[in-house]
Amino acid sequence: MATAAETAVMRRAITLAARGLGATSPNPVVGCVILDASGEVAGEGFHQRAGGPHAEIHALREAGERARGGTAFVTLEPCNHTGRTGPCAQALTEAGVRRVVYAVSDPNPQATGGADTLRAAGVQVEQGLLADEAEAGNTAWLTSVRLGRPYVLWKYAATLDGRIAAADATSRWITSPEARADVHRLRAEADAVVVGSGTARADDPQLGVRGVEGVTQPLRVVVDTDATAVRPGARVLDGTAPTLVAVADGAEAGHLPAESVLRLPRAADGQGLDIGALLAALHGRGIRSVLLEGGPVLAGAFVAAGAVDTVVGYLAPVLLGAGPPALADAGISTISQALRLDVTETVRIGPDLRITAVPVPARKGN
Ligand SMILES: NC(=O)c1ccc[n+]([C@@H]2O[C@H](COP(=O)([O-])OP(=O)(O)OC[C@H]3O[C@@H](n4cnc5c(N)ncnc54)[C@H](OP(=O)(O)O)[C@@H]3O)[C@@H](O)[C@H]2O)c1
């Protein structure tokens, strides 16, 4: 049974893990705190980027000899495999750590088994401390392992009456500077930012992260079936971050840099590109989390494909009365098909409201 102090240590490890969001894919975010034999903090670490040392290694380095006889708190089961770095279970054993407390088991078949290796080496192992919090911190990666596609967070900014642009298509700016800064944090935590050709045409967005220090810029993706929306000189091609323009197999894309063209099959219903193929292609490139920034037509296609895992709506205390709604056709024509969500958080951001919600699994008789 963990003490309150141990729970606080695991919470610290979860906070550390979050610092890696947006930079570790295809790996998870992981945090680790090592206490020495007397219970003092001896070392801390988090997984900073794929290919770099794992959280446990950073913490062990900081702890040095003080790890001997100590306890390691890790947000994810220590890995058991030699990838680009050595197995952490072995490193913990060799450092003389006496006890390992981890929050969430590793579902990755290649990496799992760390707990067994530790036990076999005589280390005391406990699992489950703050498992829900640690899982929430790793939602994107865990979802991608479970579903075999990137986790998708759809974000929109709307007026209180649900409009994302005015009737004349002007949409800058519906929400406050505070809310827009918060969107840059979401971008920083994502591996890729995706918009449709309609948004590219209307706004010429740059899609990079601004105002967040030390960030790994996300891959920018425009879904532009016929390669007509992203033209040479578009801000998304400014070279400050990698960009992919997803186009149909036969589209004429000679005006785009060859390395930026991602060819995909058209959707079976003829409306744009196949969303499943897009997500599979991104997953194949190591993308584990996608921030879908709209617009409403593309978001509707993602909802119809069952490919929205979290919705974040920024609602501004503004009324427009006309203009496009946040979500266009999502293949839902009657109330029994409505996609029901659970609100997981509401936060006031400046004058606006940020609502986070996740789909609830369909209930019988709904
Ligand atoms: N306030 C906000 O949060 C926010 C966010 C984003 C955009 N906006 C506003 O939204 C407006 C643009 O919205 P929009 O709905 O017209 O554009 P959109 O959703 O960005 O792009 C829609 C286009 O994406 C392409 N597409 C490719 N594959 C698709 C698929 N499987 N299903 C559906 N579409 C697919 C289609 O055009 P092709 O097939 O021809 O490529 C489609 O017309 C602008 O006014 C913009 O300012 C507001």
CSV table of C-alpha atoms and ligand atoms in Angstrom, one decimal:
chain,number,residue,atom,x,y,z
A,1,MET,CA,0.0,0.0,0.0
A,2,ALA,CA,1.5,3.3,-1.1
A,3,THR,CA,1.9,6.1,1.4
A,4,ALA,CA,0.7,9.7,0.7
A,5,ALA,CA,4.3,10.7,0.1
A,6,GLU,CA,4.8,7.9,-2.4
A,7,THR,CA,1.6,8.9,-4.2
A,8,ALA,CA,3.1,12.5,-4.4
A,9,VAL,CA,6.3,11.0,-5.9
A,10,MET,CA,4.4,9.2,-8.6
A,11,ARG,CA,2.4,12.3,-9.4
A,12,ARG,CA,5.7,14.1,-9.8
A,13,ALA,CA,6.8,11.4,-12.2
A,14,ILE,CA,3.5,11.9,-14.2
A,15,THR,CA,4.2,15.6,-14.4
A,16,LEU,CA,7.7,14.9,-15.6
A,17,ALA,CA,6.4,12.5,-18.3
A,18,ALA,CA,4.1,15.3,-19.7
A,19,ARG,CA,7.2,17.3,-20.6
A,20,GLY,CA,7.9,14.8,-23.4
A,21,LEU,CA,4.5,15.2,-25.1
A,22,GLY,CA,4.9,15.9,-28.8
A,23,ALA,CA,8.6,14.8,-28.9
A,24,THR,CA,8.8,11.1,-28.1
A,25,SER,CA,6.7,9.4,-30.8
A,26,PRO,CA,6.6,6.6,-31.7
A,27,ASN,CA,7.5,6.0,-28.0
A,28,PRO,CA,5.3,6.9,-25.0
A,29,VAL,CA,5.9,9.7,-22.6
A,30,VAL,CA,7.5,8.3,-19.4
A,31,GLY,CA,8.6,9.9,-16.1
A,32,CYS,CA,10.7,8.5,-13.4
A,33,VAL,CA,11.7,9.5,-9.9
A,34,ILE,CA,14.2,7.6,-7.8
A,35,LEU,CA,14.3,7.8,-4.0
A,36,ASP,CA,17.5,6.7,-2.2
A,37,ALA,CA,17.4,4.1,0.6
A,38,SER,CA,16.4,6.8,3.1
A,39,GLY,CA,13.5,8.0,1.0
A,40,GLU,CA,15.0,11.2,-0.3
A,41,VAL,CA,14.7,12.2,-4.0
A,42,ALA,CA,18.0,11.1,-5.6
A,43,GLY,CA,17.2,11.4,-9.3
A,44,GLU,CA,14.5,12.4,-11.8
A,45,GLY,CA,14.1,12.0,-15.5
A,46,PHE,CA,11.7,11.8,-18.4
A,47,HIS,CA,11.8,10.4,-21.9
A,48,GLN,CA,12.7,13.5,-23.9
A,49,ARG,CA,12.8,12.2,-27.5
A,50,ALA,CA,12.6,9.0,-29.5
A,51,GLY,CA,16.1,7.5,-29.7
A,52,GLY,CA,17.2,9.3,-26.6
A,53,PRO,CA,17.6,7.7,-23.2
A,54,HIS,CA,14.5,6.5,-21.4
A,55,ALA,CA,13.2,8.2,-18.3
A,56,GLU,CA,14.7,5.6,-16.0
A,57,ILE,CA,18.2,6.1,-17.5
A,58,HIS,CA,18.1,9.9,-17.0
A,59,ALA,CA,17.0,9.3,-13.4
A,60,LEU,CA,19.6,6.7,-12.7
A,61,ARG,CA,22.3,8.9,-14.1
A,62,GLU,CA,21.2,11.7,-11.8
A,63,ALA,CA,21.0,9.4,-8.8
A,64,GLY,CA,24.4,7.7,-9.3
A,65,GLU,CA,25.3,5.5,-6.4
A,66,ARG,CA,22.4,6.8,-4.4
A,67,ALA,CA,20.1,4.5,-6.5
A,68,ARG,CA,21.5,1.5,-4.6
A,69,GLY,CA,18.9,0.1,-2.2
A,70,GLY,CA,16.4,2.8,-3.4
A,71,THR,CA,13.0,2.8,-5.0
A,72,ALA,CA,12.2,3.8,-8.6
A,73,PHE,CA,8.7,5.3,-9.4
A,74,VAL,CA,8.0,5.0,-13.1
A,75,THR,CA,4.8,6.0,-14.9
A,76,LEU,CA,5.1,3.0,-17.3
A,77,GLU,CA,6.4,-0.5,-16.8
A,78,PRO,CA,10.2,-0.4,-17.4
A,79,CYS,CA,11.0,-1.8,-20.8
A,80,ASN,CA,12.5,-5.2,-21.4
A,81,HIS,CA,13.9,-4.9,-24.9
A,82,THR,CA,17.0,-3.5,-26.5
A,83,GLY,CA,15.8,-1.0,-29.1
A,84,ARG,CA,17.9,2.1,-29.8
A,85,THR,CA,18.6,2.1,-26.1
A,86,GLY,CA,19.2,-0.8,-23.7
A,87,PRO,CA,16.5,-2.4,-21.5
A,88,CYS,CA,15.6,-0.3,-18.5
A,89,ALA,CA,14.7,-3.4,-16.3
A,90,GLN,CA,18.3,-4.4,-16.6
A,91,ALA,CA,19.7,-0.9,-15.9
A,92,LEU,CA,17.6,-0.6,-12.8
A,93,THR,CA,18.8,-4.1,-11.5
A,94,GLU,CA,22.4,-3.3,-12.2
A,95,ALA,CA,22.1,0.0,-10.4
A,96,GLY,CA,21.0,-1.9,-7.3
A,97,VAL,CA,17.5,-0.5,-7.1
A,98,ARG,CA,15.6,-2.5,-4.5
A,99,ARG,CA,12.0,-1.7,-5.4
A,100,VAL,CA,10.2,-0.5,-8.5
A,101,VAL,CA,6.7,1.0,-8.4
A,102,TYR,CA,5.1,1.6,-11.8
A,103,ALA,CA,1.7,2.9,-12.7
A,104,VAL,CA,0.7,1.3,-16.0
A,105,SER,CA,1.7,-2.0,-17.7
A,106,ASP,CA,3.4,-1.7,-21.1
A,107,PRO,CA,0.9,-3.1,-23.7
A,108,ASN,CA,3.6,-3.0,-26.4
A,109,PRO,CA,4.4,-6.7,-27.1
A,110,GLN,CA,8.0,-5.9,-28.0
A,111,ALA,CA,8.7,-4.0,-24.7
A,112,THR,CA,6.5,-5.8,-22.1
A,113,GLY,CA,8.0,-8.3,-19.6
A,114,GLY,CA,10.1,-5.7,-17.7
A,115,ALA,CA,8.3,-6.4,-14.4
A,116,ASP,CA,9.0,-10.2,-14.7
A,117,THR,CA,12.7,-9.5,-15.4
A,118,LEU,CA,12.9,-7.3,-12.4
A,119,ARG,CA,11.2,-9.8,-10.2
A,120,ALA,CA,13.4,-12.6,-11.5
A,121,ALA,CA,16.4,-10.4,-10.4
A,122,GLY,CA,15.0,-10.2,-6.9
A,123,VAL,CA,13.6,-6.6,-7.2
A,124,GLN,CA,10.3,-5.9,-5.4
A,125,VAL,CA,7.8,-4.8,-8.0
A,126,GLU,CA,4.4,-3.1,-7.5
A,127,GLN,CA,2.0,-1.9,-10.2
A,128,GLY,CA,-1.0,0.3,-10.3
A,129,LEU,CA,-0.2,3.5,-8.2
A,130,LEU,CA,-2.0,6.4,-9.9
A,131,ALA,CA,-2.7,4.2,-12.9
A,132,ASP,CA,-5.7,6.3,-14.1
A,133,GLU,CA,-3.7,9.5,-14.0
A,134,ALA,CA,-0.7,8.0,-15.6
A,135,GLU,CA,-2.9,6.5,-18.3
A,136,ALA,CA,-4.6,9.8,-19.0
A,137,GLY,CA,-1.1,11.4,-19.4
A,138,ASN,CA,-0.3,8.7,-22.0
A,139,THR,CA,-3.7,8.6,-23.7
A,140,ALA,CA,-2.4,9.4,-27.2
A,141,TRP,CA,0.2,6.6,-27.2
A,142,LEU,CA,-2.0,4.0,-25.5
A,143,THR,CA,-4.8,4.8,-27.9
A,144,SER,CA,-2.4,4.4,-30.9
A,145,VAL,CA,-1.2,1.0,-29.6
A,146,ARG,CA,-4.7,-0.2,-29.0
A,147,LEU,CA,-6.2,1.0,-32.3
A,148,GLY,CA,-3.2,0.8,-34.6
A,149,ARG,CA,-3.7,4.4,-35.8
A,150,PRO,CA,-2.8,7.8,-34.3
A,151,TYR,CA,-4.9,9.2,-31.5
A,152,VAL,CA,-7.0,12.1,-32.9
A,153,LEU,CA,-8.0,15.2,-31.0
A,154,TRP,CA,-10.4,17.4,-32.9
A,155,LYS,CA,-10.2,21.1,-31.8
A,156,TYR,CA,-12.4,23.9,-32.9
A,157,ALA,CA,-13.1,27.4,-31.9
A,158,ALA,CA,-16.7,28.6,-32.1
A,159,THR,CA,-19.1,31.3,-31.0
A,160,LEU,CA,-21.6,30.5,-28.3
A,161,ASP,CA,-24.1,29.7,-31.1
A,162,GLY,CA,-21.7,27.2,-32.6
A,163,ARG,CA,-20.4,29.1,-35.6
A,164,ILE,CA,-16.8,28.7,-36.6
A,165,ALA,CA,-16.7,31.5,-39.2
A,166,ALA,CA,-18.9,34.4,-40.3
A,167,ALA,CA,-21.2,34.1,-43.3
A,168,ASP,CA,-18.6,35.9,-45.4
A,169,ALA,CA,-16.0,33.2,-44.4
A,170,THR,CA,-14.1,35.6,-42.1
A,171,SER,CA,-13.1,33.7,-39.0
A,172,ARG,CA,-10.1,35.6,-37.5
A,173,TRP,CA,-10.4,35.8,-34.5
A,174,ILE,CA,-13.4,34.3,-32.8
A,175,THR,CA,-11.6,33.4,-29.6
A,176,SER,CA,-9.3,35.4,-27.4
A,177,PRO,CA,-5.5,35.6,-27.5
A,178,GLU,CA,-5.4,33.4,-24.4
A,179,ALA,CA,-7.4,30.6,-26.1
A,180,ARG,CA,-5.2,30.9,-29.2
A,181,ALA,CA,-2.1,30.5,-27.0
A,182,ASP,CA,-3.7,27.4,-25.5
A,183,VAL,CA,-4.1,26.0,-29.0
A,184,HIS,CA,-0.4,26.4,-29.6
A,185,ARG,CA,0.2,24.2,-26.5
A,186,LEU,CA,-2.1,21.6,-28.1
A,187,ARG,CA,-0.1,21.8,-31.3
A,188,ALA,CA,3.2,21.4,-29.3
A,189,GLU,CA,1.8,18.2,-27.7
A,190,ALA,CA,0.8,16.7,-31.0
A,191,ASP,CA,2.9,14.9,-33.5
A,192,ALA,CA,0.9,16.2,-36.5
A,193,VAL,CA,-1.6,19.0,-37.2
A,194,VAL,CA,-4.1,18.3,-39.9
A,195,VAL,CA,-6.5,20.6,-41.8
A,196,GLY,CA,-8.6,20.3,-44.9
A,197,SER,CA,-8.2,22.0,-48.2
A,198,GLY,CA,-11.1,24.4,-47.4
A,199,THR,CA,-9.2,25.8,-44.4
A,200,ALA,CA,-6.0,26.0,-46.4
A,201,ARG,CA,-7.8,27.9,-49.1
A,202,ALA,CA,-9.7,30.2,-46.7
A,203,ASP,CA,-6.9,31.0,-44.2
A,204,ASP,CA,-3.5,30.0,-45.6
A,205,PRO,CA,-2.6,28.8,-42.1
A,206,GLN,CA,1.0,28.3,-41.1
A,207,LEU,CA,0.1,25.5,-38.6
A,208,GLY,CA,3.4,25.8,-36.6
A,209,VAL,CA,3.8,26.2,-32.9
A,210,ARG,CA,4.6,29.7,-31.8
A,211,GLY,CA,5.2,31.0,-28.3
A,212,VAL,CA,6.2,27.6,-26.7
A,213,GLU,CA,9.9,27.1,-25.8
A,214,GLY,CA,12.0,24.1,-26.8
A,215,VAL,CA,9.2,22.6,-28.9
A,216,THR,CA,9.5,19.9,-31.5
A,217,GLN,CA,7.4,21.3,-34.4
A,218,PRO,CA,4.6,18.9,-35.4
A,219,LEU,CA,4.3,17.6,-38.9
A,220,ARG,CA,1.9,19.8,-40.9
A,221,VAL,CA,-0.7,18.0,-43.0
A,222,VAL,CA,-3.2,19.4,-45.5
A,223,VAL,CA,-5.8,17.1,-46.9
A,224,ASP,CA,-6.0,18.5,-50.5
A,225,THR,CA,-7.5,15.8,-52.7
A,226,ASP,CA,-6.9,17.4,-56.1
A,227,ALA,CA,-3.8,19.4,-55.0
A,228,THR,CA,-5.5,22.7,-55.8
A,229,ALA,CA,-5.5,24.4,-52.4
A,230,VAL,CA,-1.8,24.4,-51.4
A,231,ARG,CA,0.0,26.6,-54.0
A,232,PRO,CA,3.7,27.5,-54.1
A,233,GLY,CA,4.3,30.2,-51.5
A,234,ALA,CA,1.6,28.9,-49.1
A,235,ARG,CA,2.6,29.5,-45.5
A,236,VAL,CA,2.4,25.8,-44.7
A,237,LEU,CA,5.3,25.3,-47.1
A,238,ASP,CA,7.6,27.8,-45.4
A,239,GLY,CA,10.2,25.2,-44.4
A,240,THR,CA,10.0,25.9,-40.7
A,241,ALA,CA,8.6,22.4,-40.1
A,242,PRO,CA,8.0,19.3,-42.2
A,243,THR,CA,4.8,19.4,-44.3
A,244,LEU,CA,2.7,16.8,-46.1
A,245,VAL,CA,0.1,17.6,-48.6
A,246,ALA,CA,-2.2,14.5,-48.9
A,247,VAL,CA,-3.5,14.2,-52.5
A,248,ALA,CA,-5.4,11.6,-54.5
A,249,ASP,CA,-3.4,8.9,-56.3
A,250,GLY,CA,-3.8,10.5,-59.7
A,251,ALA,CA,-3.7,14.2,-58.8
A,252,GLU,CA,-1.4,16.5,-60.7
A,253,ALA,CA,1.0,17.7,-57.9
A,254,GLY,CA,4.0,18.8,-59.9
A,255,HIS,CA,3.9,22.3,-58.3
A,256,LEU,CA,4.5,20.8,-54.8
A,257,PRO,CA,7.9,19.7,-53.4
A,258,ALA,CA,8.0,16.0,-54.1
A,259,GLU,CA,9.0,15.1,-50.5
A,260,SER,CA,5.8,16.9,-49.3
A,261,VAL,CA,3.4,14.9,-51.4
A,262,LEU,CA,1.5,12.0,-49.8
A,263,ARG,CA,-0.5,10.0,-52.3
A,264,LEU,CA,-3.7,8.3,-50.9
A,265,PRO,CA,-6.7,6.5,-52.3
A,266,ARG,CA,-10.0,8.4,-52.6
A,267,ALA,CA,-12.7,7.8,-50.1
A,268,ALA,CA,-15.1,5.0,-51.1
A,269,ASP,CA,-18.0,7.5,-51.2
A,270,GLY,CA,-16.1,9.8,-53.5
A,271,GLN,CA,-15.9,12.6,-51.0
A,272,GLY,CA,-12.2,13.5,-50.7
A,273,LEU,CA,-9.6,11.1,-49.5
A,274,ASP,CA,-9.9,7.9,-47.5
A,275,ILE,CA,-9.5,8.9,-43.8
A,276,GLY,CA,-8.4,5.4,-42.7
A,277,ALA,CA,-5.7,5.4,-45.3
A,278,LEU,CA,-4.5,8.9,-44.2
A,279,LEU,CA,-4.3,7.8,-40.6
A,280,ALA,CA,-2.5,4.5,-41.5
A,281,ALA,CA,0.0,6.5,-43.6
A,282,LEU,CA,0.7,8.8,-40.7
A,283,HIS,CA,1.0,5.9,-38.3
A,284,GLY,CA,3.5,4.3,-40.6
A,285,ARG,CA,5.6,7.5,-40.3
A,286,GLY,CA,5.7,7.3,-36.5
A,287,ILE,CA,2.9,9.7,-35.9
A,288,ARG,CA,1.0,8.7,-32.7
A,289,SER,CA,-1.1,11.8,-32.1
A,290,VAL,CA,-3.0,14.1,-34.5
A,291,LEU,CA,-4.4,17.5,-33.7
A,292,LEU,CA,-7.3,17.9,-36.2
A,293,GLU,CA,-7.9,21.6,-36.7
A,294,GLY,CA,-10.7,21.4,-39.1
A,295,GLY,CA,-12.5,22.7,-40.8
A,296,PRO,CA,-16.1,21.4,-40.3
A,297,VAL,CA,-16.2,19.3,-43.5
A,298,LEU,CA,-13.1,17.4,-42.8
A,299,ALA,CA,-14.0,17.1,-39.1
A,300,GLY,CA,-17.3,15.6,-40.2
A,301,ALA,CA,-15.5,13.0,-42.3
A,302,PHE,CA,-13.3,12.1,-39.3
A,303,VAL,CA,-16.4,11.7,-37.0
A,304,ALA,CA,-18.1,9.6,-39.7
A,305,ALA,CA,-15.0,7.4,-39.8
A,306,GLY,CA,-15.1,6.9,-36.0
A,307,ALA,CA,-11.7,8.6,-35.9
A,308,VAL,CA,-12.2,11.3,-33.2
A,309,ASP,CA,-11.0,10.3,-29.8
A,310,THR,CA,-11.2,13.6,-28.0
A,311,VAL,CA,-13.0,16.9,-28.8
A,312,VAL,CA,-11.8,20.2,-27.5
A,313,GLY,CA,-14.1,23.1,-28.2
A,314,TYR,CA,-13.2,26.7,-27.4
A,315,LEU,CA,-16.4,28.6,-27.0
A,316,ALA,CA,-16.3,32.4,-27.2
A,317,PRO,CA,-19.0,34.6,-25.7
A,318,VAL,CA,-19.9,35.9,-29.2
A,319,LEU,CA,-23.0,35.4,-31.4
A,320,LEU,CA,-23.0,35.3,-35.2
A,321,GLY,CA,-26.3,33.9,-36.1
A,322,ALA,CA,-25.1,32.8,-39.5
A,323,GLY,CA,-22.0,31.1,-40.9
A,324,PRO,CA,-20.8,27.5,-40.9
A,325,PRO,CA,-21.4,25.3,-37.8
A,326,ALA,CA,-18.4,23.7,-36.0
A,327,LEU,CA,-19.2,20.3,-37.5
A,328,ALA,CA,-20.6,19.5,-41.0
A,329,ASP,CA,-22.2,16.3,-42.2
A,330,ALA,CA,-20.9,13.4,-40.1
A,331,GLY,CA,-23.2,10.8,-41.5
A,332,ILE,CA,-25.7,11.3,-38.7
A,333,SER,CA,-29.3,11.8,-39.8
A,334,THR,CA,-31.3,10.9,-36.8
A,335,ILE,CA,-31.0,11.4,-33.0
A,336,SER,CA,-30.5,7.8,-32.2
A,337,GLN,CA,-27.2,8.0,-34.2
A,338,ALA,CA,-26.0,11.1,-32.3
A,339,LEU,CA,-22.4,10.7,-31.1
A,340,ARG,CA,-22.8,11.2,-27.4
A,341,LEU,CA,-19.8,12.5,-25.4
A,342,ASP,CA,-18.7,12.7,-21.8
A,343,VAL,CA,-17.4,16.0,-20.7
A,344,THR,CA,-14.1,15.4,-19.0
A,345,GLU,CA,-13.1,19.0,-18.3
A,346,THR,CA,-14.4,22.6,-18.5
A,347,VAL,CA,-11.9,25.4,-18.0
A,348,ARG,CA,-12.3,29.2,-18.4
A,349,ILE,CA,-9.5,30.5,-20.7
A,350,GLY,CA,-9.5,34.3,-20.6
A,351,PRO,CA,-13.1,35.3,-21.6
A,352,ASP,CA,-13.7,31.9,-23.3
A,353,LEU,CA,-14.6,28.4,-22.2
A,354,ARG,CA,-12.7,25.3,-23.1
A,355,ILE,CA,-14.7,22.1,-23.1
A,356,THR,CA,-13.0,18.7,-23.4
A,357,ALA,CA,-15.2,15.7,-24.2
A,358,VAL,CA,-14.7,12.1,-25.2
A,359,PRO,CA,-17.1,9.8,-27.1
A,360,VAL,CA,-19.0,7.4,-24.9
A,361,PRO,CA,-19.3,3.8,-26.2
A,362,ALA,CA,-22.7,3.3,-27.8
A,363,ARG,CA,-25.2,1.9,-25.3
A,364,LYS,CA,-27.8,-0.7,-26.1
A,365,GLY,CA,-31.2,0.9,-26.8
A,366,ASN,CA,-29.7,4.4,-27.2
B,1,LIG,N1,-12.9,28.3,-36.0
B,1,LIG,C1,-12.3,27.1,-36.2
B,1,LIG,O1,-12.0,26.4,-35.3
B,1,LIG,C2,-11.9,26.8,-37.6
B,1,LIG,C3,-11.0,25.8,-37.9
B,1,LIG,C4,-10.7,25.5,-39.2
B,1,LIG,C5,-11.3,26.1,-40.2
B,1,LIG,N2,-12.2,27.1,-39.9
B,1,LIG,C6,-12.9,27.8,-41.0
B,1,LIG,O2,-13.6,26.8,-41.7
B,1,LIG,C7,-13.8,27.2,-43.1
B,1,LIG,C8,-13.3,26.0,-44.0
B,1,LIG,O3,-14.0,24.9,-43.7
B,1,LIG,P1,-14.4,23.7,-44.7
B,1,LIG,O4,-15.3,22.8,-44.0
B,1,LIG,O5,-14.8,24.4,-45.9
B,1,LIG,O6,-12.9,23.2,-45.0
B,1,LIG,P2,-12.1,21.9,-44.5
B,1,LIG,O7,-12.9,21.1,-43.6
B,1,LIG,O8,-10.8,22.5,-44.0
B,1,LIG,O9,-11.8,21.2,-45.8
B,1,LIG,C9,-12.8,20.5,-46.4
B,1,LIG,C10,-12.2,19.9,-47.7
B,1,LIG,O10,-11.3,18.9,-47.3
B,1,LIG,C11,-11.2,18.0,-48.5
B,1,LIG,N3,-11.3,16.6,-48.1
B,1,LIG,C12,-10.3,15.7,-48.3
B,1,LIG,N4,-10.7,14.5,-47.9
B,1,LIG,C13,-11.9,14.6,-47.3
B,1,LIG,C14,-12.8,13.7,-46.8
B,1,LIG,N5,-12.6,12.4,-46.6
B,1,LIG,N6,-14.0,14.2,-46.4
B,1,LIG,C15,-14.3,15.5,-46.5
B,1,LIG,N7,-13.5,16.4,-47.0
B,1,LIG,C16,-12.3,16.0,-47.5
B,1,LIG,C17,-12.4,18.3,-49.4
B,1,LIG,O11,-12.0,19.1,-50.5
B,1,LIG,P3,-11.1,18.4,-51.7
B,1,LIG,O12,-11.6,17.0,-51.7
B,1,LIG,O13,-11.5,19.2,-52.8
B,1,LIG,O14,-9.7,18.5,-51.3
B,1,LIG,C18,-13.3,19.2,-48.5
B,1,LIG,O15,-14.0,20.1,-49.2
B,1,LIG,C19,-12.9,28.4,-43.2
B,1,LIG,O16,-13.8,29.5,-43.2
B,1,LIG,C20,-12.1,28.4,-42.0
B,1,LIG,O17,-11.7,29.7,-41.7
B,1,LIG,C21,-12.5,27.5,-38.7
